Short mmCIF file of C-alpha atoms and ligand atoms in Angstrom, two decimals:
data_model
loop_
_atom_site.label_atom_id
_atom_site.label_comp_id
_atom_site.label_asym_id
_atom_site.label_seq_id
_atom_site.Cartn_x
_atom_site.Cartn_y
_atom_site.Cartn_z
CA MET E 1 -25.23 -1.13 -5.58
CA SER E 2 -25.21 -0.40 -2.22
CA LYS E 3 -22.99 -1.19 0.14
CA GLY E 4 -22.89 -4.25 2.47
CA THR E 5 -26.17 -6.01 0.82
CA ALA E 6 -25.42 -8.64 -1.72
CA THR E 7 -28.42 -8.79 -4.58
CA GLN E 8 -28.78 -12.06 -6.27
CA THR E 9 -30.09 -11.11 -9.63
CA ASP E 10 -29.34 -13.88 -12.15
CA ALA E 11 -27.87 -17.46 -12.33
CA LEU E 12 -24.91 -18.76 -14.37
CA SER E 13 -26.18 -22.36 -16.45
CA VAL E 14 -22.68 -24.21 -16.76
CA THR E 15 -22.99 -27.48 -18.70
CA ASP E 16 -20.07 -29.67 -18.01
CA GLY E 17 -19.28 -31.22 -21.34
CA ARG E 18 -18.20 -34.50 -19.60
CA THR E 19 -21.65 -35.41 -18.03
CA GLY E 20 -24.10 -33.23 -20.03
CA LYS E 21 -25.57 -31.89 -16.39
CA THR E 22 -26.41 -28.44 -16.31
CA TYR E 23 -26.19 -26.69 -12.95
CA ASP E 24 -27.25 -22.97 -12.38
CA LEU E 25 -24.90 -20.84 -10.23
CA PRO E 26 -26.57 -17.99 -8.24
CA ILE E 27 -24.86 -14.47 -9.60
CA THR E 28 -24.65 -12.10 -7.05
CA ASP E 29 -23.25 -8.65 -7.19
CA GLY E 30 -21.47 -9.79 -10.32
CA ALA E 31 -19.80 -13.06 -9.15
CA VAL E 32 -20.27 -16.72 -8.88
CA ARG E 33 -19.06 -18.40 -5.92
CA ALA E 34 -16.21 -20.79 -6.50
CA MET E 35 -17.87 -22.95 -3.69
CA ASP E 36 -20.58 -23.27 -5.96
CA LEU E 37 -17.80 -24.94 -8.53
CA ARG E 38 -17.57 -27.59 -6.29
CA GLN E 39 -20.65 -29.46 -6.78
CA ILE E 40 -19.50 -30.24 -10.92
CA LYS E 41 -17.82 -33.33 -10.68
CA GLU E 42 -17.76 -36.24 -13.20
CA THR E 43 -18.12 -38.90 -10.36
CA PRO E 44 -19.56 -38.42 -6.92
CA ASP E 45 -16.37 -39.65 -4.97
CA GLU E 46 -14.15 -36.57 -6.82
CA PHE E 47 -13.05 -33.62 -5.12
CA GLY E 48 -14.97 -31.37 -7.68
CA THR E 49 -14.31 -28.28 -10.28
CA LEU E 50 -11.48 -25.69 -8.73
CA SER E 51 -11.50 -22.11 -9.95
CA TYR E 52 -7.88 -21.61 -11.06
CA ASP E 53 -6.82 -17.46 -10.74
CA PRO E 54 -2.86 -17.37 -10.03
CA ALA E 55 -2.31 -13.40 -8.63
CA PHE E 56 -6.10 -12.94 -8.16
CA LEU E 57 -6.73 -11.61 -11.45
CA ASN E 58 -10.29 -11.99 -11.20
CA THR E 59 -11.06 -13.12 -7.84
CA ALA E 60 -12.66 -11.37 -5.53
CA ALA E 61 -11.71 -12.58 -1.91
CA CYS E 62 -14.23 -10.33 0.19
CA ARG E 63 -17.10 -7.86 0.37
CA SER E 64 -15.83 -4.44 1.04
CA ALA E 65 -17.01 -1.06 2.06
CA ILE E 66 -13.88 0.88 2.26
CA THR E 67 -12.44 1.98 -1.08
CA PHE E 68 -14.30 1.98 -4.76
CA ILE E 69 -12.12 1.70 -7.94
CA ASP E 70 -13.54 1.93 -11.40
CA GLY E 71 -10.02 1.05 -13.55
CA ASP E 72 -11.57 2.09 -16.59
CA LYS E 73 -12.83 5.09 -15.62
CA GLY E 74 -10.04 6.44 -13.22
CA ILE E 75 -12.00 6.09 -10.40
CA LEU E 76 -10.74 5.94 -6.51
CA ARG E 77 -13.49 6.45 -4.06
CA TYR E 78 -12.81 6.11 0.04
CA ARG E 79 -15.89 5.35 1.46
CA GLY E 80 -17.73 7.07 -1.23
CA TYR E 81 -15.68 10.57 -1.22
CA PRO E 82 -13.77 10.95 -4.46
CA ILE E 83 -10.12 11.11 -3.64
CA GLU E 84 -9.64 14.26 -5.70
CA GLN E 85 -12.00 16.12 -2.94
CA LEU E 86 -10.19 14.15 -0.21
CA ALA E 87 -6.55 15.28 -1.32
CA GLU E 88 -8.34 19.02 -1.68
CA ARG E 89 -9.93 19.54 1.69
CA ALA E 90 -9.00 16.85 4.24
CA THR E 91 -6.48 16.23 6.24
CA PHE E 92 -4.49 12.66 6.82
CA LEU E 93 -6.11 11.92 10.28
CA GLU E 94 -9.76 12.65 9.07
CA THR E 95 -9.30 10.66 5.99
CA ALA E 96 -7.85 7.58 8.90
CA TRP E 97 -11.01 7.88 10.50
CA LEU E 98 -13.02 8.12 7.98
CA LEU E 99 -11.32 4.79 6.26
CA ARG E 100 -11.97 2.89 9.44
CA HIS E 101 -15.33 3.98 10.61
CA GLY E 102 -17.02 4.66 7.24
CA GLU E 103 -18.30 8.18 7.80
CA LEU E 104 -16.37 11.71 8.60
CA PRO E 105 -15.39 12.40 11.81
CA SER E 106 -17.71 14.74 14.25
CA PRO E 107 -15.46 17.66 15.60
CA LYS E 108 -15.83 16.14 18.76
CA GLN E 109 -14.68 12.68 17.46
CA TYR E 110 -11.80 14.45 15.32
CA ASP E 111 -10.42 16.13 18.53
CA GLN E 112 -10.61 13.30 20.42
CA TRP E 113 -8.85 11.04 17.76
CA VAL E 114 -6.31 13.76 17.05
CA HIS E 115 -5.64 14.03 20.69
CA ASP E 116 -5.09 10.19 21.19
CA ILE E 117 -2.83 9.78 18.41
CA THR E 118 -0.68 12.78 19.43
CA PHE E 119 -0.74 11.32 23.01
CA HIS E 120 0.81 7.73 21.35
CA THR E 121 3.38 8.92 18.86
CA TYR E 122 6.55 8.34 21.79
CA VAL E 123 8.25 4.67 21.45
CA HIS E 124 9.56 3.25 24.41
CA GLU E 125 13.49 3.46 24.62
CA ASN E 126 13.91 0.07 23.89
CA ILE E 127 13.09 0.62 20.61
CA LYS E 128 15.99 2.94 19.97
CA ASN E 129 18.98 0.37 21.05
CA PHE E 130 16.89 -1.65 18.89
CA LEU E 131 17.25 0.29 15.50
CA GLN E 132 21.14 0.62 16.65
CA GLY E 133 21.93 -2.69 15.64
CA PHE E 134 21.29 -1.80 12.18
CA ARG E 135 24.03 -1.42 10.08
CA TYR E 136 24.07 2.57 8.83
CA ASP E 137 23.51 1.38 5.63
CA ALA E 138 20.37 -1.40 6.15
CA HIS E 139 17.21 -0.30 4.13
CA PRO E 140 14.80 1.66 5.97
CA MET E 141 12.14 -0.64 4.71
CA SER E 142 14.08 -3.70 6.17
CA MET E 143 14.18 -1.84 9.23
CA LEU E 144 10.40 -0.42 9.48
CA CYS E 145 9.31 -3.95 8.86
CA SER E 146 11.13 -5.62 11.58
CA THR E 147 10.37 -2.77 14.06
CA VAL E 148 7.18 -2.51 13.30
CA ALA E 149 7.08 -6.98 14.35
CA ALA E 150 9.24 -5.76 17.12
CA LEU E 151 6.30 -3.34 18.43
CA SER E 152 4.02 -6.11 18.75
CA SER E 153 6.21 -7.75 21.36
CA PHE E 154 6.15 -4.76 23.63
CA TYR E 155 1.68 -4.69 23.20
CA PRO E 156 0.84 -8.45 24.30
CA ASN E 157 -2.67 -7.46 24.62
CA ALA E 158 -3.36 -6.39 21.30
CA LYS E 159 -3.32 -10.56 20.42
CA ASN E 160 -7.02 -9.60 21.93
CA ILE E 161 -8.50 -8.90 18.46
CA PHE E 162 -11.74 -9.35 19.58
CA ASP E 163 -11.82 -7.05 22.29
CA PRO E 164 -13.02 -3.36 20.39
CA GLU E 165 -11.17 -1.46 23.06
CA GLU E 166 -7.49 -3.29 22.32
CA ARG E 167 -8.11 -3.11 18.73
CA ASN E 168 -8.37 0.85 18.96
CA LEU E 169 -5.92 0.96 20.86
CA SER E 170 -3.67 -0.96 18.43
CA PHE E 171 -4.93 1.48 15.61
CA VAL E 172 -4.21 4.41 17.71
CA ARG E 173 -0.55 3.16 18.62
CA LEU E 174 0.44 1.98 15.01
CA ILE E 175 -1.17 5.04 13.53
CA ALA E 176 0.68 7.44 15.80
CA LYS E 177 4.08 5.31 16.15
CA VAL E 178 4.71 4.12 12.20
CA PRO E 179 5.91 7.83 11.56
CA THR E 180 8.01 8.28 14.47
CA LEU E 181 10.03 4.45 14.00
CA ALA E 182 10.07 5.81 10.19
CA ALA E 183 11.78 9.11 11.42
CA PHE E 184 14.16 7.26 13.71
CA ILE E 185 15.16 5.15 11.26
CA TYR E 186 15.88 8.01 8.94
CA ARG E 187 18.08 9.30 11.43
CA HIS E 188 19.69 5.99 12.11
CA GLY E 189 20.77 6.10 8.46
CA LYS E 190 22.18 9.61 8.38
CA GLY E 191 23.86 9.26 11.95
CA MET E 192 21.73 11.75 13.53
CA PRO E 193 20.21 11.80 17.02
CA PHE E 194 16.52 11.05 17.61
CA VAL E 195 14.21 13.55 17.63
CA TYR E 196 11.56 13.19 20.00
CA PRO E 197 8.26 13.92 18.52
CA ASP E 198 6.50 17.42 19.58
CA ASN E 199 3.11 17.34 20.31
CA ASP E 200 2.28 20.83 19.69
CA LEU E 201 2.34 19.94 15.80
CA SER E 202 0.08 18.41 13.56
CA TYR E 203 0.69 14.97 12.58
CA VAL E 204 2.38 15.99 9.38
CA GLU E 205 4.44 18.82 10.73
CA ASN E 206 5.63 16.28 13.73
CA PHE E 207 6.64 13.74 11.21
CA LEU E 208 8.39 16.59 9.43
CA SER E 209 10.19 17.33 12.27
CA MET E 210 11.59 14.32 13.83
CA VAL E 211 13.03 13.82 10.12
CA ALA E 212 14.94 17.44 9.80
CA ARG E 213 15.04 18.99 12.96
CA MET E 214 18.31 20.37 14.50
CA SER E 215 19.12 22.79 17.51
CA GLU E 216 16.48 24.80 16.67
CA PRO E 217 13.67 25.19 19.36
CA ARG E 218 10.82 24.24 17.31
CA TYR E 219 10.97 23.08 13.46
CA GLU E 220 9.07 24.79 10.88
CA SER E 221 8.76 22.89 7.79
CA ARG E 222 8.23 24.92 4.60
CA PRO E 223 4.51 25.20 3.68
CA VAL E 224 4.64 23.52 0.42
CA PHE E 225 6.33 20.52 1.79
CA THR E 226 3.50 20.18 4.68
CA ARG E 227 0.87 20.56 2.06
CA ALA E 228 2.54 17.93 -0.57
CA THR E 229 3.19 15.76 2.84
CA GLU E 230 -0.17 15.73 4.12
CA VAL E 231 -1.52 15.06 0.16
CA LEU E 232 0.14 12.28 -0.54
CA PHE E 233 -0.33 10.55 2.69
CA ILE E 234 -3.84 11.23 2.06
CA LEU E 235 -3.53 9.77 -1.33
CA HIS E 236 -1.68 6.60 -0.40
CA ALA E 237 -4.01 5.68 2.67
CA ASP E 238 -6.06 2.96 0.91
CA HIS E 239 -6.15 1.05 -2.45
CA GLU E 240 -8.64 -1.54 -1.92
CA GLN E 241 -6.93 -5.10 -2.28
CA ASN E 242 -3.50 -4.48 -3.23
CA CYS E 243 -0.45 -6.67 -2.23
CA SER E 244 0.37 -5.15 0.62
CA THR E 245 -3.39 -4.95 1.76
CA THR E 246 -3.88 -8.91 0.88
CA ALA E 247 -0.95 -9.76 2.70
CA VAL E 248 -2.21 -8.04 5.90
CA ARG E 249 -5.70 -9.64 5.79
CA THR E 250 -3.71 -12.93 5.38
CA VAL E 251 -2.02 -12.53 7.86
CA GLY E 252 -4.29 -11.16 10.10
CA SER E 253 -7.05 -14.07 9.21
CA SER E 254 -4.80 -16.17 11.17
CA HIS E 255 -5.62 -14.05 14.16
CA ALA E 256 -2.03 -12.81 14.24
CA ASP E 257 -2.18 -9.19 16.16
CA PRO E 258 -2.17 -6.15 13.95
CA PHE E 259 1.33 -5.29 14.52
CA SER E 260 2.52 -8.37 12.58
CA ALA E 261 -0.43 -8.39 10.30
CA VAL E 262 1.32 -4.48 9.16
CA ALA E 263 4.69 -5.93 9.74
CA ALA E 264 3.45 -8.33 6.39
CA GLY E 265 2.38 -5.36 4.59
CA ILE E 266 4.91 -3.55 4.61
CA ALA E 267 7.58 -6.75 3.60
CA ALA E 268 4.92 -6.80 0.84
CA LEU E 269 4.61 -2.91 0.11
CA TYR E 270 8.44 -2.95 -0.28
CA GLY E 271 8.59 -5.14 -3.70
CA PRO E 272 9.39 -3.04 -6.35
CA LEU E 273 6.13 -4.04 -8.30
CA HIS E 274 4.14 -2.38 -5.62
CA GLY E 275 5.49 0.61 -3.03
CA GLY E 276 8.81 0.20 -4.06
CA ALA E 277 8.12 1.23 -7.28
CA ASN E 278 8.62 5.01 -6.36
CA GLU E 279 12.10 4.17 -5.69
CA ALA E 280 12.44 2.14 -8.87
CA VAL E 281 11.35 5.24 -10.44
CA LEU E 282 14.02 7.44 -9.57
CA ARG E 283 16.78 4.54 -9.97
CA MET E 284 15.68 4.20 -13.83
CA ILE E 285 15.81 8.14 -14.02
CA GLU E 286 19.06 8.19 -12.44
CA GLN E 287 20.26 5.47 -14.80
CA ILE E 288 19.11 7.33 -17.97
CA GLY E 289 21.25 10.20 -16.73
CA HIS E 290 19.87 12.77 -19.69
CA PRO E 291 16.80 14.10 -21.36
CA LYS E 292 18.66 12.66 -24.75
CA ASN E 293 19.04 8.97 -23.39
CA VAL E 294 15.31 8.73 -22.87
CA LYS E 295 14.13 7.79 -26.97
CA ALA E 296 17.07 4.71 -26.57
CA PHE E 297 15.78 3.51 -23.19
CA ILE E 298 12.18 3.34 -24.43
CA GLU E 299 13.04 1.53 -27.57
CA GLU E 300 14.95 -0.83 -25.01
CA VAL E 301 12.04 -1.45 -22.93
CA LYS E 302 9.48 -2.20 -25.89
CA ALA E 303 12.67 -4.78 -27.18
CA GLY E 304 11.17 -6.69 -23.89
CA THR E 305 15.04 -7.09 -22.77
CA GLY E 306 13.13 -7.71 -19.39
CA GLN E 307 13.36 -3.97 -18.49
CA LYS E 308 10.10 -1.95 -17.45
CA LEU E 309 9.46 1.66 -17.28
CA MET E 310 8.90 1.74 -13.60
CA GLY E 311 5.96 3.98 -12.41
CA PHE E 312 3.77 3.06 -15.35
CA GLY E 313 1.05 0.51 -16.11
CA HIS E 314 -1.09 -0.62 -13.22
CA ARG E 315 -3.34 -4.04 -12.88
CA VAL E 316 -6.36 -2.05 -11.99
CA TYR E 317 -6.20 1.67 -13.56
CA LYS E 318 -6.38 0.89 -17.14
CA SER E 319 -7.61 4.46 -18.57
CA TYR E 320 -5.58 6.78 -15.78
CA ASP E 321 -4.60 6.38 -12.34
CA PRO E 322 -6.32 9.14 -10.97
CA ARG E 323 -3.93 9.74 -8.15
CA ALA E 324 -1.36 10.43 -10.53
CA ARG E 325 -3.03 13.28 -12.07
CA ILE E 326 -3.36 14.83 -8.57
CA VAL E 327 0.70 13.99 -8.17
CA LYS E 328 1.15 15.97 -10.95
CA ARG E 329 -0.18 19.06 -10.37
CA LEU E 330 1.41 19.03 -6.68
CA ALA E 331 4.69 18.33 -7.97
CA ASP E 332 4.28 21.49 -10.45
CA ASP E 333 3.41 23.24 -6.87
CA VAL E 334 6.53 21.80 -5.72
CA PHE E 335 9.30 22.54 -8.37
CA LYS E 336 7.69 26.20 -8.78
CA GLU E 337 9.03 26.27 -5.45
CA VAL E 338 12.37 24.55 -5.49
CA GLY E 339 12.93 24.52 -9.00
CA MET E 340 13.38 22.03 -11.72
CA ASP E 341 16.27 19.59 -12.36
CA LYS E 342 17.63 17.19 -14.71
CA ASP E 343 15.66 14.67 -13.04
CA LEU E 344 12.62 16.13 -13.76
CA GLU E 345 13.68 16.67 -17.17
CA VAL E 346 13.97 13.38 -18.16
CA ALA E 347 10.80 12.36 -16.30
CA LEU E 348 8.81 14.67 -18.10
CA GLU E 349 10.17 13.69 -21.69
CA LEU E 350 9.87 9.75 -20.57
CA GLU E 351 6.38 10.79 -19.58
CA CYS E 352 6.14 12.35 -22.92
CA ILE E 353 7.27 9.67 -25.32
CA ALA E 354 5.65 6.81 -23.74
CA LEU E 355 1.98 8.02 -23.76
CA SER E 356 2.67 8.90 -27.55
CA ASP E 357 3.87 5.48 -28.34
CA ASP E 358 1.76 2.70 -29.39
CA TYR E 359 3.60 0.19 -27.21
CA PHE E 360 2.05 1.63 -24.09
CA THR E 361 -0.89 3.13 -25.44
CA SER E 362 -2.15 0.12 -27.00
CA ARG E 363 -1.46 -1.81 -23.84
CA LYS E 364 -2.94 0.88 -21.67
CA LEU E 365 0.20 1.94 -20.09
CA TYR E 366 -0.19 5.00 -18.07
CA PRO E 367 1.50 6.85 -15.33
CA ASN E 368 0.73 5.41 -12.02
CA VAL E 369 1.02 7.34 -8.87
CA ASP E 370 4.53 6.11 -7.99
CA PHE E 371 5.87 8.23 -11.39
CA TYR E 372 5.73 11.38 -9.73
CA THR E 373 5.54 10.54 -5.86
CA GLY E 374 9.49 10.08 -6.03
CA LEU E 375 9.98 13.04 -7.33
CA ILE E 376 8.55 15.33 -4.77
CA TYR E 377 10.08 13.04 -2.10
CA ARG E 378 13.79 13.99 -3.48
CA SER E 379 12.99 17.44 -3.78
CA MET E 380 12.51 17.22 0.03
CA LYS E 381 15.64 15.67 0.49
CA PHE E 382 14.29 12.19 1.23
CA PRO E 383 16.70 9.33 0.38
CA THR E 384 15.30 7.44 -2.65
CA ASP E 385 15.79 4.51 -0.35
CA PHE E 386 13.17 6.39 1.98
CA PHE E 387 10.13 6.56 -0.47
CA THR E 388 8.57 3.46 0.08
CA VAL E 389 8.72 3.96 4.22
CA LEU E 390 6.74 7.47 3.60
CA PHE E 391 3.84 5.40 1.56
CA ALA E 392 3.69 2.97 4.38
CA ILE E 393 3.36 5.33 6.75
CA ALA E 394 0.44 6.50 5.05
CA ARG E 395 -1.20 3.11 3.96
CA THR E 396 -0.75 1.70 7.58
CA ALA E 397 -4.32 3.81 8.31
CA GLY E 398 -6.03 1.27 4.90
CA TRP E 399 -4.56 -1.68 6.12
CA LEU E 400 -5.88 -1.07 9.71
CA ALA E 401 -9.18 -0.46 8.37
CA GLN E 402 -9.45 -3.54 6.14
CA TRP E 403 -7.95 -5.86 8.68
CA GLU E 404 -11.03 -4.62 10.98
CA GLU E 405 -13.43 -5.27 8.13
CA MET E 406 -11.98 -8.65 7.84
CA LEU E 407 -11.77 -9.60 11.28
CA GLN E 408 -16.20 -8.61 11.79
CA ASP E 409 -16.55 -10.30 8.09
CA LYS E 410 -18.80 -13.45 9.09
CA GLU E 411 -17.90 -15.08 5.80
CA GLN E 412 -14.12 -14.75 6.57
CA LYS E 413 -11.83 -17.82 7.78
CA ILE E 414 -8.16 -18.01 7.74
CA ALA E 415 -7.20 -17.60 4.06
CA ARG E 416 -5.87 -20.72 2.50
CA PRO E 417 -5.83 -20.88 -1.12
CA ARG E 418 -6.36 -24.53 -3.12
CA GLN E 419 -3.46 -25.57 -5.68
CA ILE E 420 -3.40 -27.64 -8.60
CA TYR E 421 -0.52 -29.98 -7.69
CA VAL E 422 1.71 -30.77 -10.83
CA GLY E 423 4.35 -32.76 -9.20
CA HIS E 424 5.59 -36.43 -8.87
CA GLY E 425 3.44 -39.05 -8.30
CA GLU E 426 4.15 -41.41 -5.11
CA ARG E 427 7.88 -42.57 -5.74
CA PRO E 428 10.09 -44.63 -3.73
CA TYR E 429 12.96 -42.96 -1.75
CA LYS E 430 16.60 -44.12 -2.77
CA SER E 431 19.60 -41.65 -1.49
CA THR E 432 21.39 -39.87 -4.19
CA LEU E 433 24.08 -39.22 -1.49
CA SER E 434 27.34 -41.30 -0.82
CA PRO E 435 27.07 -43.96 1.16
CA LYS E 436 28.91 -43.35 4.34
N1 LIG P 1 6.91 -1.09 -19.26
C1 LIG P 1 6.49 -1.89 -20.33
N2 LIG P 1 5.73 -2.87 -20.31
C2 LIG P 1 5.10 -2.92 -19.34
C3 LIG P 1 4.68 -2.87 -18.11
C4 LIG P 1 5.58 -1.43 -17.60
N3 LIG P 1 5.92 -0.50 -16.57
N4 LIG P 1 3.76 -2.99 -17.00
C5 LIG P 1 3.31 -3.52 -18.02
N5 LIG P 1 3.64 -3.75 -18.90
C6 LIG P 1 3.40 -4.71 -20.48
C7 LIG P 1 3.49 -5.78 -19.98
O1 LIG P 1 5.07 -6.53 -20.37
C8 LIG P 1 2.47 -6.99 -20.60
O2 LIG P 1 2.94 -7.06 -22.26
P1 LIG P 1 2.60 -8.15 -23.35
O3 LIG P 1 0.91 -8.04 -23.29
O4 LIG P 1 3.38 -7.62 -24.47
O5 LIG P 1 3.00 -9.36 -22.31
C9 LIG P 1 1.70 -6.01 -20.57
O6 LIG P 1 1.95 -4.49 -20.69
C10 LIG P 1 0.42 -6.40 -19.36
O7 LIG P 1 1.09 -6.20 -18.61
P2 LIG P 1 0.95 -7.18 -17.10
O8 LIG P 1 1.84 -7.66 -16.64
O9 LIG P 1 -0.13 -7.89 -17.75
O10 LIG P 1 0.28 -6.22 -15.87
P3 LIG P 1 0.13 -6.62 -14.54
O11 LIG P 1 -1.02 -6.24 -14.06
O12 LIG P 1 0.00 -7.77 -14.14
O13 LIG P 1 1.04 -5.45 -14.09
C11 LIG P 1 2.05 -3.95 -12.70
C12 LIG P 1 1.00 -4.40 -13.47
C13 LIG P 1 1.96 -2.42 -11.91
C14 LIG P 1 2.83 -5.14 -11.99
C15 LIG P 1 3.27 -3.39 -14.46
O14 LIG P 1 2.21 -2.62 -15.18
C16 LIG P 1 4.75 -3.00 -13.90
O15 LIG P 1 5.28 -3.60 -13.69
N6 LIG P 1 4.59 -1.62 -13.47
C17 LIG P 1 5.79 -1.20 -13.32
C18 LIG P 1 6.21 -1.41 -11.75
C19 LIG P 1 5.10 -0.06 -10.92
O16 LIG P 1 5.12 1.35 -11.42
N7 LIG P 1 4.66 -0.52 -9.98
C20 LIG P 1 3.66 0.41 -9.24
C21 LIG P 1 2.49 0.15 -9.29
S1 LIG P 1 1.14 1.33 -8.70
C22 LIG P 1 1.70 1.70 -6.81
C23 LIG P 1 1.28 0.27 -6.45
O17 LIG P 1 -0.17 0.24 -6.39
O18 LIG P 1 1.92 -0.39 -5.28
#
């Protein structure tokens, strides 16, 4: 299917059993329009038929040309480019450009883009005071969500979302400043002084420097860690209409500024069923404690005690998460350098048992990207509760590309789902509080 162009191929004939009337609903790109159902009614004064789809299991909410996923075949492409090739050969900033503009940058465009991002890595000094207000043990995702939301107050012109220059500035500011905020948050948690950006370093090297630099004049990250971070950022940069992207699009659809919309994305990403899964995987592995306990844990999951095998399963991928395959190889490279540890052994045992167990294979539950990312980040000495922040740095690029696509889509309006009301009918108010 060519991108962007709607191709009508056929129609779906629906006969209403209540009236015997038949309706032809056009099928375009494999979809019928939910609004076409509205004409189906028993009597003319009725509202019309709704489609009911909790959690959007079978509803496309937009036409998008950014990311393609074939969950059955395990395919993920950004703007047509296979994720494997981008992870192998592109940089994160090149990927961020691609997601937004649809094409790879020319050398001149790339240099300008890198320059602009580098130029905007500093944050207003007041942000530091703001961060100091958080308790030492505040969750890094809570801090990131609120500081990104707060950035909106520093850039009031970001509200001019239909001005392409303002939009561009917001893209640059967010992609440039989120790593600085993330690193400051890390240092706050450790009680360490903030390290300012070093504009002579690459995007990833600068981030790692702001995280880890102590008294040395210039921080040099281990090449295997720089590479791992760059690849993980590329893998996490976008994933079409997931929970957090939907949050960004939904908030953005009210024409809120992009800092507020991205803060909504961060809030959604925080949850353990979404980006918070990489943290949950590590906590699960710590709880299991030893490879010998894996079998019993798997039995508990299968017994349906409410315990899930975190890092397994995906709403869209029903064969294999292609990102997981890349991350697994990356994890091998990292562990070759830093060595195996008990947690990794637990993870490998979990993977091995689950992949040969009918409970998981029959439900098409395979390791997802988050099963391994936490292990890599932990070997880099990132605290467990910081993993999702690393995910958020990368996903900022995808959220913004999706937000802009939504704004430019003439079919989009403020997001406002319908409901099926199942509560009480009208009833008279009678106080249940004792009379005064
Ligand atoms: N462990 C054990 N059973 C599971 C798991 C799991 N991780 N995931 C799904 N199932 C079972 C589920 O109980 C259900 O069983 P049954 O048919 O007997 O009721 C069946 O598999 C189908 O699951 P579902 O809940 O209908 O699947 P979903 O598409 O609604 O949920 C998911 C997808 C990712 C939320 C879920 O698989 C899950 O909670 N996984 C663990 C959390 C996780 O790793 N999330 C990260 C996702 S990847 C990163 C990202 O995109 O954010």
